[in-house]
Amino acid sequence: MFRKVIGAHAIFFLVLGRINNVLPGLQPGSTLQRIIHAYEKHHQKLLSPSLIPPTIQSSETRSIIHQPGGRPLRVYTNIPHVEEYLTHLKFAITKEPKDADIVWTSVQVDEDMKKAVGITEQQYINQFPFEASLVMKHHLAETIQKAHGSPQWLQPTYNLETHLSQLIGDYCVRKKEGLDNLWILKPWNMARTIDTTTGPKICQKYIEQPALFQGRKFDLRYIVLVRSMHPLELFLSDCFWARIANNQYSLDRSSLFEYETHFTVMNYRGTINHKNANDFVREFEEEHQVKWLDIHTRVRKMIRSVFEAAAGTHPEMQSPTSRAMYGVDVMLDSSFQPKLLEVTYCPDCTRACKYDMDIVVGEGGVAKASDFFNNVSLFE
């Protein structure tokens, strides 16, 4: 069940509603047959990805830390938790972007903004050029498909503005073969069902059989810091967060309207159900008789592949004065294989800054909240 949509998206669901009656009498040369052919052609194209590995070269990334006279780096930010928790003596907050060595902002820094506030090419910015290839869902799918085709960790994804016929064809083939056929609409650049009734969308195959935690759906938020795109330099935070739905998971028709059954982020609505990573991993391993390290290894490999796709298909992303932090949202299917949900620009890291967390992989230990924004080695 889906919310009402308008325009081309409403037409899509109207067409799907008629497909069940059309499929049994499908004739060669019919419109629906041509739609299915468009899907098959698209599917074959995904079997031949075109990733060209980026040329290995010396990094042109410049050091941020070393300033004349050893003065603190001036940081401009409009993000409250950055201003509050960036406390290392090597940094000082400034109120004017033009005076900053580092501009750390939640808004897009385009050419118009640079001219308006006086940002220059010598200042460091917390975003990479063309990062829309990662953080906008239709571009993310296109980037991955161009580089990797149809990897196991990306659900079938269609841009309704450009691939409506291919989506309907996929739906028809799945219907004919008796496969599960539940799909979810997502706006290009919003989250948590925001703007699901207006604006352009992708349609993505719903993960109908996710791994569950005590019967409830969950996802995982990982934090990735990118130092360079060419060569690719990634840092994966020791901390991750399990975000758990409040209700028991169900595919009953009536449950599809329940936010607290099918969505896991409760920071902005519903009752927050915090579970620290150490307890989550221990209880998950006991419940499912799996080793979390195996899952973590697969997630790391997937995250690396995502950013390799961006680096390979968009070499113009590299900038010597860019650093960026991204949130990568992941679900596990019932076989404990990772599935990419989205990549988020300027993720909310308040939780990492407030609470010390046990490190559940590698050599263990404790990730100090006070270190999250103050590990200066990552800025070098």
PDB file of N, CA and C in Angstrom, residues 86-142:
ATOM      1  N   LEU A  86      33.517  20.737  18.803  1.00  0.00           N
ATOM      2  CA  LEU A  86      34.853  20.918  18.232  1.00  0.00           C
ATOM      3  C   LEU A  86      35.654  21.788  19.200  1.00  0.00           C
ATOM      4  N   THR A  87      36.402  21.147  20.091  1.00  0.00           N
ATOM      5  CA  THR A  87      37.034  21.848  21.207  1.00  0.00           C
ATOM      6  C   THR A  87      38.551  21.773  21.201  1.00  0.00           C
ATOM      7  N   HIS A  88      39.150  21.067  20.249  1.00  0.00           N
ATOM      8  CA  HIS A  88      40.610  20.942  20.216  1.00  0.00           C
ATOM      9  C   HIS A  88      41.246  22.327  20.070  1.00  0.00           C
ATOM     10  N   LEU A  89      42.377  22.518  20.757  1.00  0.00           N
ATOM     11  CA  LEU A  89      43.034  23.821  20.765  1.00  0.00           C
ATOM     12  C   LEU A  89      43.562  24.240  19.398  1.00  0.00           C
ATOM     13  N   LYS A  90      43.652  23.302  18.465  1.00  0.00           N
ATOM     14  CA  LYS A  90      44.099  23.652  17.121  1.00  0.00           C
ATOM     15  C   LYS A  90      43.011  24.344  16.303  1.00  0.00           C
ATOM     16  N   PHE A  91      41.796  24.461  16.874  1.00  0.00           N
ATOM     17  CA  PHE A  91      40.683  25.066  16.150  1.00  0.00           C
ATOM     18  C   PHE A  91      40.078  26.213  16.952  1.00  0.00           C
ATOM     19  N   ALA A  92      39.558  27.186  16.225  1.00  0.00           N
ATOM     20  CA  ALA A  92      38.838  28.298  16.841  1.00  0.00           C
ATOM     21  C   ALA A  92      37.658  28.646  15.942  1.00  0.00           C
ATOM     22  N   ILE A  93      36.501  28.842  16.544  1.00  0.00           N
ATOM     23  CA  ILE A  93      35.288  29.144  15.784  1.00  0.00           C
ATOM     24  C   ILE A  93      35.277  30.620  15.384  1.00  0.00           C
ATOM     25  N   THR A  94      34.922  30.863  14.132  1.00  0.00           N
ATOM     26  CA  THR A  94      34.734  32.227  13.648  1.00  0.00           C
ATOM     27  C   THR A  94      33.314  32.374  13.105  1.00  0.00           C
ATOM     28  N   LYS A  95      32.801  33.573  13.170  1.00  0.00           N
ATOM     29  CA  LYS A  95      31.415  33.820  12.755  1.00  0.00           C
ATOM     30  C   LYS A  95      31.295  34.198  11.283  1.00  0.00           C
ATOM     31  N   GLU A  96      32.410  34.447  10.618  1.00  0.00           N
ATOM     32  CA  GLU A  96      32.378  34.894   9.230  1.00  0.00           C
ATOM     33  C   GLU A  96      33.020  33.859   8.306  1.00  0.00           C
ATOM     34  N   PRO A  97      32.289  33.350   7.305  1.00  0.00           N
ATOM     35  CA  PRO A  97      32.873  32.365   6.384  1.00  0.00           C
ATOM     36  C   PRO A  97      34.134  32.866   5.692  1.00  0.00           C
ATOM     37  N   LYS A  98      34.182  34.146   5.340  1.00  0.00           N
ATOM     38  CA  LYS A  98      35.337  34.670   4.603  1.00  0.00           C
ATOM     39  C   LYS A  98      36.606  34.675   5.443  1.00  0.00           C
ATOM     40  N   ASP A  99      36.470  34.629   6.768  1.00  0.00           N
ATOM     41  CA  ASP A  99      37.630  34.642   7.657  1.00  0.00           C
ATOM     42  C   ASP A  99      38.107  33.241   8.016  1.00  0.00           C
ATOM     43  N   ALA A 100      37.396  32.216   7.572  1.00  0.00           N
ATOM     44  CA  ALA A 100      37.666  30.851   8.025  1.00  0.00           C
ATOM     45  C   ALA A 100      38.733  30.169   7.177  1.00  0.00           C
ATOM     46  N   ASP A 101      39.485  29.289   7.826  1.00  0.00           N
ATOM     47  CA  ASP A 101      40.342  28.353   7.098  1.00  0.00           C
ATOM     48  C   ASP A 101      39.517  27.159   6.630  1.00  0.00           C
ATOM     49  N   ILE A 102      38.517  26.794   7.451  1.00  0.00           N
ATOM     50  CA  ILE A 102      37.649  25.654   7.166  1.00  0.00           C
ATOM     51  C   ILE A 102      36.199  26.121   7.212  1.00  0.00           C
ATOM     52  N   VAL A 103      35.461  25.837   6.167  1.00  0.00           N
ATOM     53  CA  VAL A 103      34.021  26.109   6.133  1.00  0.00           C
ATOM     54  C   VAL A 103      33.307  24.779   6.290  1.00  0.00           C
ATOM     55  N   TRP A 104      32.611  24.608   7.406  1.00  0.00           N
ATOM     56  CA  TRP A 104      31.947  23.345   7.743  1.00  0.00           C
ATOM     57  C   TRP A 104      30.457  23.659   7.867  1.00  0.00           C
ATOM     58  N   THR A 105      29.736  23.437   6.805  1.00  0.00           N
ATOM     59  CA  THR A 105      28.362  23.923   6.737  1.00  0.00           C
ATOM     60  C   THR A 105      27.409  22.850   6.248  1.00  0.00           C
ATOM     61  N   SER A 106      26.143  23.028   6.580  1.00  0.00           N
ATOM     62  CA  SER A 106      25.114  22.078   6.154  1.00  0.00           C
ATOM     63  C   SER A 106      24.457  22.493   4.847  1.00  0.00           C
ATOM     64  N   VAL A 107      24.843  23.638   4.296  1.00  0.00           N
ATOM     65  CA  VAL A 107      24.257  24.096   3.035  1.00  0.00           C
ATOM     66  C   VAL A 107      25.258  23.904   1.905  1.00  0.00           C
ATOM     67  N   GLN A 108      24.731  23.777   0.700  1.00  0.00           N
ATOM     68  CA  GLN A 108      25.601  23.566  -0.451  1.00  0.00           C
ATOM     69  C   GLN A 108      26.414  24.818  -0.747  1.00  0.00           C
ATOM     70  N   VAL A 109      27.712  24.621  -0.893  1.00  0.00           N
ATOM     71  CA  VAL A 109      28.603  25.729  -1.228  1.00  0.00           C
ATOM     72  C   VAL A 109      28.818  25.721  -2.739  1.00  0.00           C
ATOM     73  N   ASP A 110      27.992  26.471  -3.448  1.00  0.00           N
ATOM     74  CA  ASP A 110      28.141  26.567  -4.902  1.00  0.00           C
ATOM     75  C   ASP A 110      28.813  27.893  -5.252  1.00  0.00           C
ATOM     76  N   GLU A 111      28.962  28.155  -6.534  1.00  0.00           N
ATOM     77  CA  GLU A 111      29.672  29.361  -6.957  1.00  0.00           C
ATOM     78  C   GLU A 111      28.955  30.628  -6.506  1.00  0.00           C
ATOM     79  N   ASP A 112      27.637  30.608  -6.527  1.00  0.00           N
ATOM     80  CA  ASP A 112      26.883  31.786  -6.091  1.00  0.00           C
ATOM     81  C   ASP A 112      27.122  32.074  -4.615  1.00  0.00           C
ATOM     82  N   MET A 113      27.136  31.002  -3.802  1.00  0.00           N
ATOM     83  CA  MET A 113      27.371  31.200  -2.372  1.00  0.00           C
ATOM     84  C   MET A 113      28.792  31.705  -2.121  1.00  0.00           C
ATOM     85  N   LYS A 114      29.761  31.139  -2.853  1.00  0.00           N
ATOM     86  CA  LYS A 114      31.148  31.583  -2.685  1.00  0.00           C
ATOM     87  C   LYS A 114      31.277  33.079  -2.944  1.00  0.00           C
ATOM     88  N   LYS A 115      30.647  33.544  -4.013  1.00  0.00           N
ATOM     89  CA  LYS A 115      30.714  34.968  -4.339  1.00  0.00           C
ATOM     90  C   LYS A 115      29.996  35.807  -3.287  1.00  0.00           C
ATOM     91  N   ALA A 116      28.870  35.299  -2.799  1.00  0.00           N
ATOM     92  CA  ALA A 116      28.060  36.074  -1.861  1.00  0.00           C
ATOM     93  C   ALA A 116      28.753  36.281  -0.520  1.00  0.00           C
ATOM     94  N   VAL A 117      29.464  35.267  -0.028  1.00  0.00           N
ATOM     95  CA  VAL A 117      30.060  35.362   1.312  1.00  0.00           C
ATOM     96  C   VAL A 117      31.578  35.485   1.281  1.00  0.00           C
ATOM     97  N   GLY A 118      32.180  35.449   0.084  1.00  0.00           N
ATOM     98  CA  GLY A 118      33.613  35.680  -0.020  1.00  0.00           C
ATOM     99  C   GLY A 118      34.489  34.471   0.211  1.00  0.00           C
ATOM    100  N   ILE A 119      33.988  33.268  -0.087  1.00  0.00           N
ATOM    101  CA  ILE A 119      34.792  32.054   0.057  1.00  0.00           C
ATOM    102  C   ILE A 119      35.739  31.941  -1.133  1.00  0.00           C
ATOM    103  N   THR A 120      36.998  31.580  -0.867  1.00  0.00           N
ATOM    104  CA  THR A 120      38.015  31.484  -1.913  1.00  0.00           C
ATOM    105  C   THR A 120      38.450  30.037  -2.112  1.00  0.00           C
ATOM    106  N   GLU A 121      39.245  29.814  -3.155  1.00  0.00           N
ATOM    107  CA  GLU A 121      39.726  28.471  -3.473  1.00  0.00           C
ATOM    108  C   GLU A 121      40.751  27.973  -2.461  1.00  0.00           C
ATOM    109  N   GLN A 122      41.279  28.858  -1.626  1.00  0.00           N
ATOM    110  CA  GLN A 122      42.267  28.449  -0.630  1.00  0.00           C
ATOM    111  C   GLN A 122      41.625  27.916   0.650  1.00  0.00           C
ATOM    112  N   GLN A 123      40.335  28.102   0.808  1.00  0.00           N
ATOM    113  CA  GLN A 123      39.652  27.637   2.015  1.00  0.00           C
ATOM    114  C   GLN A 123      39.206  26.187   1.850  1.00  0.00           C
ATOM    115  N   TYR A 124      39.220  25.472   2.962  1.00  0.00           N
ATOM    116  CA  TYR A 124      38.792  24.076   2.960  1.00  0.00           C
ATOM    117  C   TYR A 124      37.291  24.012   3.222  1.00  0.00           C
ATOM    118  N   ILE A 125      36.627  23.105   2.521  1.00  0.00           N
ATOM    119  CA  ILE A 125      35.173  22.991   2.607  1.00  0.00           C
ATOM    120  C   ILE A 125      34.802  21.541   2.883  1.00  0.00           C
ATOM    121  N   ASN A 126      33.754  21.335   3.660  1.00  0.00           N
ATOM    122  CA  ASN A 126      33.362  19.977   4.066  1.00  0.00           C
ATOM    123  C   ASN A 126      32.457  19.308   3.029  1.00  0.00           C
ATOM    124  N   GLN A 127      32.785  19.476   1.769  1.00  0.00           N
ATOM    125  CA  GLN A 127      32.041  18.791   0.709  1.00  0.00           C
ATOM    126  C   GLN A 127      32.908  18.720  -0.535  1.00  0.00           C
ATOM    127  N   PHE A 128      32.630  17.709  -1.347  1.00  0.00           N
ATOM    128  CA  PHE A 128      33.364  17.516  -2.590  1.00  0.00           C
ATOM    129  C   PHE A 128      32.526  18.003  -3.770  1.00  0.00           C
ATOM    130  N   PRO A 129      33.179  18.494  -4.816  1.00  0.00           N
ATOM    131  CA  PRO A 129      32.421  18.831  -6.023  1.00  0.00           C
ATOM    132  C   PRO A 129      31.673  17.600  -6.548  1.00  0.00           C
ATOM    133  N   PHE A 130      30.505  17.810  -7.072  1.00  0.00           N
ATOM    134  CA  PHE A 130      29.713  16.753  -7.713  1.00  0.00           C
ATOM    135  C   PHE A 130      29.361  15.605  -6.753  1.00  0.00           C
ATOM    136  N   GLU A 131      29.303  15.895  -5.454  1.00  0.00           N
ATOM    137  CA  GLU A 131      28.965  14.830  -4.517  1.00  0.00           C
ATOM    138  C   GLU A 131      27.486  14.445  -4.604  1.00  0.00           C
ATOM    139  N   ALA A 132      26.723  15.161  -5.403  1.00  0.00           N
ATOM    140  CA  ALA A 132      25.344  14.730  -5.664  1.00  0.00           C
ATOM    141  C   ALA A 132      25.315  13.327  -6.242  1.00  0.00           C
ATOM    142  N   SER A 133      26.413  12.905  -6.865  1.00  0.00           N
ATOM    143  CA  SER A 133      26.485  11.539  -7.402  1.00  0.00           C
ATOM    144  C   SER A 133      26.382  10.497  -6.303  1.00  0.00           C
ATOM    145  N   LEU A 134      26.548  10.911  -5.057  1.00  0.00           N
ATOM    146  CA  LEU A 134      26.426  10.008  -3.912  1.00  0.00           C
ATOM    147  C   LEU A 134      25.190  10.294  -3.070  1.00  0.00           C
ATOM    148  N   VAL A 135      24.878  11.564  -2.855  1.00  0.00           N
ATOM    149  CA  VAL A 135      23.897  11.905  -1.830  1.00  0.00           C
ATOM    150  C   VAL A 135      22.486  12.118  -2.367  1.00  0.00           C
ATOM    151  N   MET A 136      22.315  12.178  -3.677  1.00  0.00           N
ATOM    152  CA  MET A 136      20.968  12.208  -4.239  1.00  0.00           C
ATOM    153  C   MET A 136      20.648  10.816  -4.771  1.00  0.00           C
ATOM    154  N   LYS A 137      19.511  10.288  -4.366  1.00  0.00           N
ATOM    155  CA  LYS A 137      19.258   8.857  -4.552  1.00  0.00           C
ATOM    156  C   LYS A 137      19.251   8.422  -6.014  1.00  0.00           C
ATOM    157  N   HIS A 138      18.716   9.254  -6.901  1.00  0.00           N
ATOM    158  CA  HIS A 138      18.703   8.847  -8.311  1.00  0.00           C
ATOM    159  C   HIS A 138      20.113   8.859  -8.889  1.00  0.00           C
ATOM    160  N   HIS A 139      20.932   9.834  -8.479  1.00  0.00           N
ATOM    161  CA  HIS A 139      22.317   9.867  -8.946  1.00  0.00           C
ATOM    162  C   HIS A 139      23.131   8.737  -8.321  1.00  0.00           C
ATOM    163  N   LEU A 140      22.859   8.424  -7.054  1.00  0.00           N
ATOM    164  CA  LEU A 140      23.565   7.324  -6.391  1.00  0.00           C
ATOM    165  C   LEU A 140      23.333   6.016  -7.129  1.00  0.00           C
ATOM    166  N   ALA A 141      22.074   5.732  -7.451  1.00  0.00           N
ATOM    167  CA  ALA A 141      21.763   4.499  -8.181  1.00  0.00           C
ATOM    168  C   ALA A 141      22.437   4.497  -9.546  1.00  0.00           C
ATOM    169  N   GLU A 142      22.397   5.630 -10.236  1.00  0.00           N
ATOM    170  CA  GLU A 142      23.018   5.729 -11.559  1.00  0.00           C
ATOM    171  C   GLU A 142      24.527   5.519 -11.469  1.00  0.00           C
TER     172      GLU A 142
END
